[in-house]
């Protein structure tokens, strides 16, 4: 990775952290201490998931996921890792799979729709599992469900609104 790419990522991350700090500062200035505490808890949770992602030893997948919200304007994705997981042996496969999922969603997206998603990464019976959940309206839902099933995505209850 080139130094300008690293700096680009750091600028985005700094911008995100400043937004979080300003939000907490705004709540504090209005005397909304419960909101301050709630938002600080969310920040700590987010930082813990970032730590797990950055330590999972899957550089390609981690970088793609870490920069996702800056790369895809129509999507906002939150990721959750229940525990420290070594994904090193699945790195390129996970990155390719995730990109394929989002590319397929793009084929069925609606202009000006914002899609909010959660990607839950966890171990299940020693297998690595990914659980995607999206909120937003998609075109041709049945076709989308069939394509996702062909990639091995299971438990599809048509992408939900």
PDB file of C-alpha atoms in Angstrom:
ATOM      1  CA  UNK A   1       0.000   0.000   0.000  1.00  0.00           C
ATOM      2  CA  UNK A   2       1.322   3.408  -0.967  1.00  0.00           C
ATOM      3  CA  UNK A   3       1.900   6.113   1.645  1.00  0.00           C
ATOM      4  CA  UNK A   4      -0.768   8.360   0.078  1.00  0.00           C
ATOM      5  CA  UNK A   5      -3.301   5.538   0.470  1.00  0.00           C
ATOM      6  CA  UNK A   6      -2.421   5.109   4.137  1.00  0.00           C
ATOM      7  CA  UNK A   7      -2.761   8.855   4.689  1.00  0.00           C
ATOM      8  CA  UNK A   8      -6.118   8.837   2.903  1.00  0.00           C
ATOM      9  CA  UNK A   9      -7.394   6.149   5.288  1.00  0.00           C
ATOM     10  CA  UNK A  10      -6.021   7.997   8.318  1.00  0.00           C
ATOM     11  CA  UNK A  11      -7.727  11.227   7.200  1.00  0.00           C
ATOM     12  CA  UNK A  12     -11.065   9.445   6.903  1.00  0.00           C
ATOM     13  CA  UNK A  13     -10.646   7.795  10.288  1.00  0.00           C
ATOM     14  CA  UNK A  14      -9.661  11.081  11.920  1.00  0.00           C
ATOM     15  CA  UNK A  15     -12.741  12.730  10.375  1.00  0.00           C
ATOM     16  CA  UNK A  16     -14.955   9.949  11.779  1.00  0.00           C
ATOM     17  CA  UNK A  17     -13.452  10.292  15.261  1.00  0.00           C
ATOM     18  CA  UNK A  18     -13.861  14.079  15.207  1.00  0.00           C
ATOM     19  CA  UNK A  19     -17.543  13.636  14.299  1.00  0.00           C
ATOM     20  CA  UNK A  20     -17.969  11.305  17.287  1.00  0.00           C
ATOM     21  CA  UNK A  21     -16.187  13.710  19.648  1.00  0.00           C
ATOM     22  CA  UNK A  22     -18.233  16.681  18.432  1.00  0.00           C
ATOM     23  CA  UNK A  23     -21.453  14.751  18.976  1.00  0.00           C
ATOM     24  CA  UNK A  24     -20.461  13.900  22.559  1.00  0.00           C
ATOM     25  CA  UNK A  25     -19.403  17.511  23.098  1.00  0.00           C
ATOM     26  CA  UNK A  26     -22.778  18.714  21.788  1.00  0.00           C
ATOM     27  CA  UNK A  27     -24.708  16.442  24.135  1.00  0.00           C
ATOM     28  CA  UNK A  28     -22.542  17.573  27.052  1.00  0.00           C
ATOM     29  CA  UNK A  29     -23.074  21.259  26.250  1.00  0.00           C
ATOM     30  CA  UNK A  30     -26.844  20.680  26.335  1.00  0.00           C
ATOM     31  CA  UNK A  31     -26.561  18.887  29.658  1.00  0.00           C
ATOM     32  CA  UNK A  32     -27.767  15.587  28.190  1.00  0.00           C
ATOM     33  CA  UNK A  33     -25.467  13.409  30.265  1.00  0.00           C
ATOM     34  CA  UNK A  34     -27.425  10.195  29.633  1.00  0.00           C
ATOM     35  CA  UNK A  35     -26.912  10.723  25.888  1.00  0.00           C
ATOM     36  CA  UNK A  36     -23.215  11.417  26.521  1.00  0.00           C
ATOM     37  CA  UNK A  37     -22.873   8.154  28.456  1.00  0.00           C
ATOM     38  CA  UNK A  38     -24.833   6.199  25.823  1.00  0.00           C
ATOM     39  CA  UNK A  39     -22.796   7.591  22.954  1.00  0.00           C
ATOM     40  CA  UNK A  40     -19.500   6.984  24.764  1.00  0.00           C
ATOM     41  CA  UNK A  41     -20.565   3.364  25.316  1.00  0.00           C
ATOM     42  CA  UNK A  42     -21.268   3.063  21.574  1.00  0.00           C
ATOM     43  CA  UNK A  43     -17.854   4.543  20.766  1.00  0.00           C
ATOM     44  CA  UNK A  44     -16.123   2.060  23.086  1.00  0.00           C
ATOM     45  CA  UNK A  45     -18.076  -0.842  21.518  1.00  0.00           C
ATOM     46  CA  UNK A  46     -17.168   0.334  18.027  1.00  0.00           C
ATOM     47  CA  UNK A  47     -13.498   0.656  18.989  1.00  0.00           C
ATOM     48  CA  UNK A  48     -13.543  -2.903  20.386  1.00  0.00           C
ATOM     49  CA  UNK A  49     -14.954  -4.281  17.113  1.00  0.00           C
ATOM     50  CA  UNK A  50     -12.325  -2.285  15.188  1.00  0.00           C
ATOM     51  CA  UNK A  51      -9.598  -3.782  17.403  1.00  0.00           C
ATOM     52  CA  UNK A  52     -10.886  -7.286  16.711  1.00  0.00           C
ATOM     53  CA  UNK A  53     -11.080  -6.599  12.974  1.00  0.00           C
ATOM     54  CA  UNK A  54      -7.582  -5.139  12.834  1.00  0.00           C
ATOM     55  CA  UNK A  55      -6.207  -8.122  14.785  1.00  0.00           C
ATOM     56  CA  UNK A  56      -7.992 -10.898  12.864  1.00  0.00           C
ATOM     57  CA  UNK A  57      -4.970 -11.381  10.538  1.00  0.00           C
ATOM     58  CA  UNK A  58      -7.038 -10.994   7.363  1.00  0.00           C
ATOM     59  CA  UNK A  59      -5.458  -7.895   5.847  1.00  0.00           C
ATOM     60  CA  UNK A  60      -7.428  -7.757   2.571  1.00  0.00           C
ATOM     61  CA  UNK A  61     -10.806  -8.410   4.155  1.00  0.00           C
ATOM     62  CA  UNK A  62     -10.096  -6.104   7.108  1.00  0.00           C
ATOM     63  CA  UNK A  63      -8.984  -3.244   4.872  1.00  0.00           C
ATOM     64  CA  UNK A  64     -12.040  -3.652   2.641  1.00  0.00           C
ATOM     65  CA  UNK A  65     -14.355  -3.679   5.651  1.00  0.00           C
ATOM     66  CA  UNK A  66     -12.524  -0.896   7.502  1.00  0.00           C
ATOM     67  CA  UNK A  67     -12.840   1.427   4.469  1.00  0.00           C
ATOM     68  CA  UNK A  68     -16.272   0.253   3.314  1.00  0.00           C
ATOM     69  CA  UNK A  69     -18.278   3.306   4.406  1.00  0.00           C
ATOM     70  CA  UNK A  70     -15.873   5.654   2.649  1.00  0.00           C
ATOM     71  CA  UNK A  71     -15.883   3.597  -0.563  1.00  0.00           C
ATOM     72  CA  UNK A  72     -19.584   2.907  -1.070  1.00  0.00           C
ATOM     73  CA  UNK A  73     -21.672   6.082  -1.001  1.00  0.00           C
ATOM     74  CA  UNK A  74     -25.040   4.345  -1.033  1.00  0.00           C
ATOM     75  CA  UNK A  75     -24.240   1.993   1.850  1.00  0.00           C
ATOM     76  CA  UNK A  76     -23.404   2.304   5.534  1.00  0.00           C
ATOM     77  CA  UNK A  77     -22.156  -0.881   7.142  1.00  0.00           C
ATOM     78  CA  UNK A  78     -21.508  -1.701  10.773  1.00  0.00           C
ATOM     79  CA  UNK A  79     -19.475  -4.809  11.525  1.00  0.00           C
ATOM     80  CA  UNK A  80     -19.527  -6.905  14.659  1.00  0.00           C
ATOM     81  CA  UNK A  81     -17.031  -9.538  15.757  1.00  0.00           C
ATOM     82  CA  UNK A  82     -18.129 -11.451  18.842  1.00  0.00           C
ATOM     83  CA  UNK A  83     -14.624 -12.490  19.775  1.00  0.00           C
ATOM     84  CA  UNK A  84     -11.048 -12.457  18.576  1.00  0.00           C
ATOM     85  CA  UNK A  85     -11.030 -14.657  15.469  1.00  0.00           C
ATOM     86  CA  UNK A  86      -8.082 -15.679  13.292  1.00  0.00           C
ATOM     87  CA  UNK A  87      -9.291 -15.200   9.714  1.00  0.00           C
ATOM     88  CA  UNK A  88      -5.864 -15.431   8.085  1.00  0.00           C
ATOM     89  CA  UNK A  89      -6.573 -18.639   6.180  1.00  0.00           C
ATOM     90  CA  UNK A  90      -9.808 -17.146   4.759  1.00  0.00           C
ATOM     91  CA  UNK A  91      -8.613 -13.616   3.956  1.00  0.00           C
ATOM     92  CA  UNK A  92      -8.782 -13.477   0.154  1.00  0.00           C
ATOM     93  CA  UNK A  93     -11.878 -15.682   0.032  1.00  0.00           C
ATOM     94  CA  UNK A  94     -13.729 -13.430   2.512  1.00  0.00           C
ATOM     95  CA  UNK A  95     -12.740 -10.256   0.641  1.00  0.00           C
ATOM     96  CA  UNK A  96     -13.843 -11.674  -2.724  1.00  0.00           C
ATOM     97  CA  UNK A  97     -17.084 -13.008  -1.255  1.00  0.00           C
ATOM     98  CA  UNK A  98     -17.957  -9.705   0.439  1.00  0.00           C
ATOM     99  CA  UNK A  99     -17.232  -7.718  -2.714  1.00  0.00           C
ATOM    100  CA  UNK A 100     -19.419 -10.107  -4.710  1.00  0.00           C
ATOM    101  CA  UNK A 101     -22.301  -9.674  -2.257  1.00  0.00           C
ATOM    102  CA  UNK A 102     -22.134  -5.873  -2.444  1.00  0.00           C
ATOM    103  CA  UNK A 103     -21.773  -5.933  -6.223  1.00  0.00           C
ATOM    104  CA  UNK A 104     -24.925  -8.053  -6.427  1.00  0.00           C
ATOM    105  CA  UNK A 105     -26.760  -5.691  -4.089  1.00  0.00           C
ATOM    106  CA  UNK A 106     -25.644  -2.815  -6.336  1.00  0.00           C
ATOM    107  CA  UNK A 107     -27.304  -4.496  -9.327  1.00  0.00           C
ATOM    108  CA  UNK A 108     -30.598  -4.329  -7.416  1.00  0.00           C
ATOM    109  CA  UNK A 109     -30.192  -0.998  -5.657  1.00  0.00           C
ATOM    110  CA  UNK A 110     -32.459   1.990  -6.131  1.00  0.00           C
ATOM    111  CA  UNK A 111     -30.949   5.393  -6.869  1.00  0.00           C
ATOM    112  CA  UNK A 112     -30.940   7.754  -3.877  1.00  0.00           C
ATOM    113  CA  UNK A 113     -31.710   4.912  -1.433  1.00  0.00           C
ATOM    114  CA  UNK A 114     -29.390   4.622   1.558  1.00  0.00           C
ATOM    115  CA  UNK A 115     -28.796   1.037   2.622  1.00  0.00           C
ATOM    116  CA  UNK A 116     -27.844   0.445   6.243  1.00  0.00           C
ATOM    117  CA  UNK A 117     -26.316  -2.891   7.028  1.00  0.00           C
ATOM    118  CA  UNK A 118     -24.821  -4.970   9.770  1.00  0.00           C
ATOM    119  CA  UNK A 119     -22.226  -7.657   9.112  1.00  0.00           C
ATOM    120  CA  UNK A 120     -21.874 -10.067  11.996  1.00  0.00           C
ATOM    121  CA  UNK A 121     -18.724 -12.217  11.874  1.00  0.00           C
ATOM    122  CA  UNK A 122     -18.595 -15.135  14.267  1.00  0.00           C
ATOM    123  CA  UNK A 123     -17.482 -18.710  14.783  1.00  0.00           C
ATOM    124  CA  UNK A 124     -20.129 -21.408  14.671  1.00  0.00           C
ATOM    125  CA  UNK A 125     -19.005 -24.984  15.308  1.00  0.00           C
ATOM    126  CA  UNK A 126     -15.433 -23.986  14.402  1.00  0.00           C
ATOM    127  CA  UNK A 127     -16.669 -22.562  11.076  1.00  0.00           C
ATOM    128  CA  UNK A 128     -16.439 -18.873  10.223  1.00  0.00           C
ATOM    129  CA  UNK A 129     -19.910 -17.447   9.611  1.00  0.00           C
ATOM    130  CA  UNK A 130     -21.008 -14.137   8.145  1.00  0.00           C
ATOM    131  CA  UNK A 131     -24.490 -12.815   8.782  1.00  0.00           C
ATOM    132  CA  UNK A 132     -25.590  -9.853   6.658  1.00  0.00           C
ATOM    133  CA  UNK A 133     -28.613  -7.732   7.442  1.00  0.00           C
ATOM    134  CA  UNK A 134     -29.684  -4.789   5.274  1.00  0.00           C
ATOM    135  CA  UNK A 135     -32.368  -2.161   5.670  1.00  0.00           C
ATOM    136  CA  UNK A 136     -33.507  -0.517   2.456  1.00  0.00           C
ATOM    137  CA  UNK A 137     -35.680  -1.192  -0.558  1.00  0.00           C
ATOM    138  CA  UNK A 138     -34.171  -3.234  -3.415  1.00  0.00           C
ATOM    139  CA  UNK A 139     -35.365  -3.788  -6.989  1.00  0.00           C
ATOM    140  CA  UNK A 140     -36.351  -7.258  -8.198  1.00  0.00           C
ATOM    141  CA  UNK A 141     -36.234  -8.804  -4.724  1.00  0.00           C
ATOM    142  CA  UNK A 142     -36.909 -12.379  -5.823  1.00  0.00           C
ATOM    143  CA  UNK A 143     -34.116 -12.270  -8.412  1.00  0.00           C
ATOM    144  CA  UNK A 144     -31.787 -10.785  -5.793  1.00  0.00           C
ATOM    145  CA  UNK A 145     -32.672 -13.531  -3.311  1.00  0.00           C
ATOM    146  CA  UNK A 146     -31.988 -16.198  -5.956  1.00  0.00           C
ATOM    147  CA  UNK A 147     -28.596 -14.697  -6.831  1.00  0.00           C
ATOM    148  CA  UNK A 148     -27.590 -14.486  -3.183  1.00  0.00           C
ATOM    149  CA  UNK A 149     -28.686 -18.098  -2.630  1.00  0.00           C
ATOM    150  CA  UNK A 150     -26.486 -19.145  -5.560  1.00  0.00           C
ATOM    151  CA  UNK A 151     -23.507 -17.676  -3.642  1.00  0.00           C
ATOM    152  CA  UNK A 152     -24.328 -19.819  -0.651  1.00  0.00           C
ATOM    153  CA  UNK A 153     -26.227 -17.159   1.278  1.00  0.00           C
ATOM    154  CA  UNK A 154     -28.865 -18.934   3.330  1.00  0.00           C
ATOM    155  CA  UNK A 155     -31.812 -17.869   5.448  1.00  0.00           C
ATOM    156  CA  UNK A 156     -32.866 -15.188   2.990  1.00  0.00           C
ATOM    157  CA  UNK A 157     -36.142 -13.586   3.896  1.00  0.00           C
ATOM    158  CA  UNK A 158     -36.090 -11.374   0.802  1.00  0.00           C
ATOM    159  CA  UNK A 159     -33.929  -8.350   1.504  1.00  0.00           C
ATOM    160  CA  UNK A 160     -36.006  -6.406   3.943  1.00  0.00           C
ATOM    161  CA  UNK A 161     -37.105  -2.840   4.045  1.00  0.00           C
TER     162      UNK A 161
END
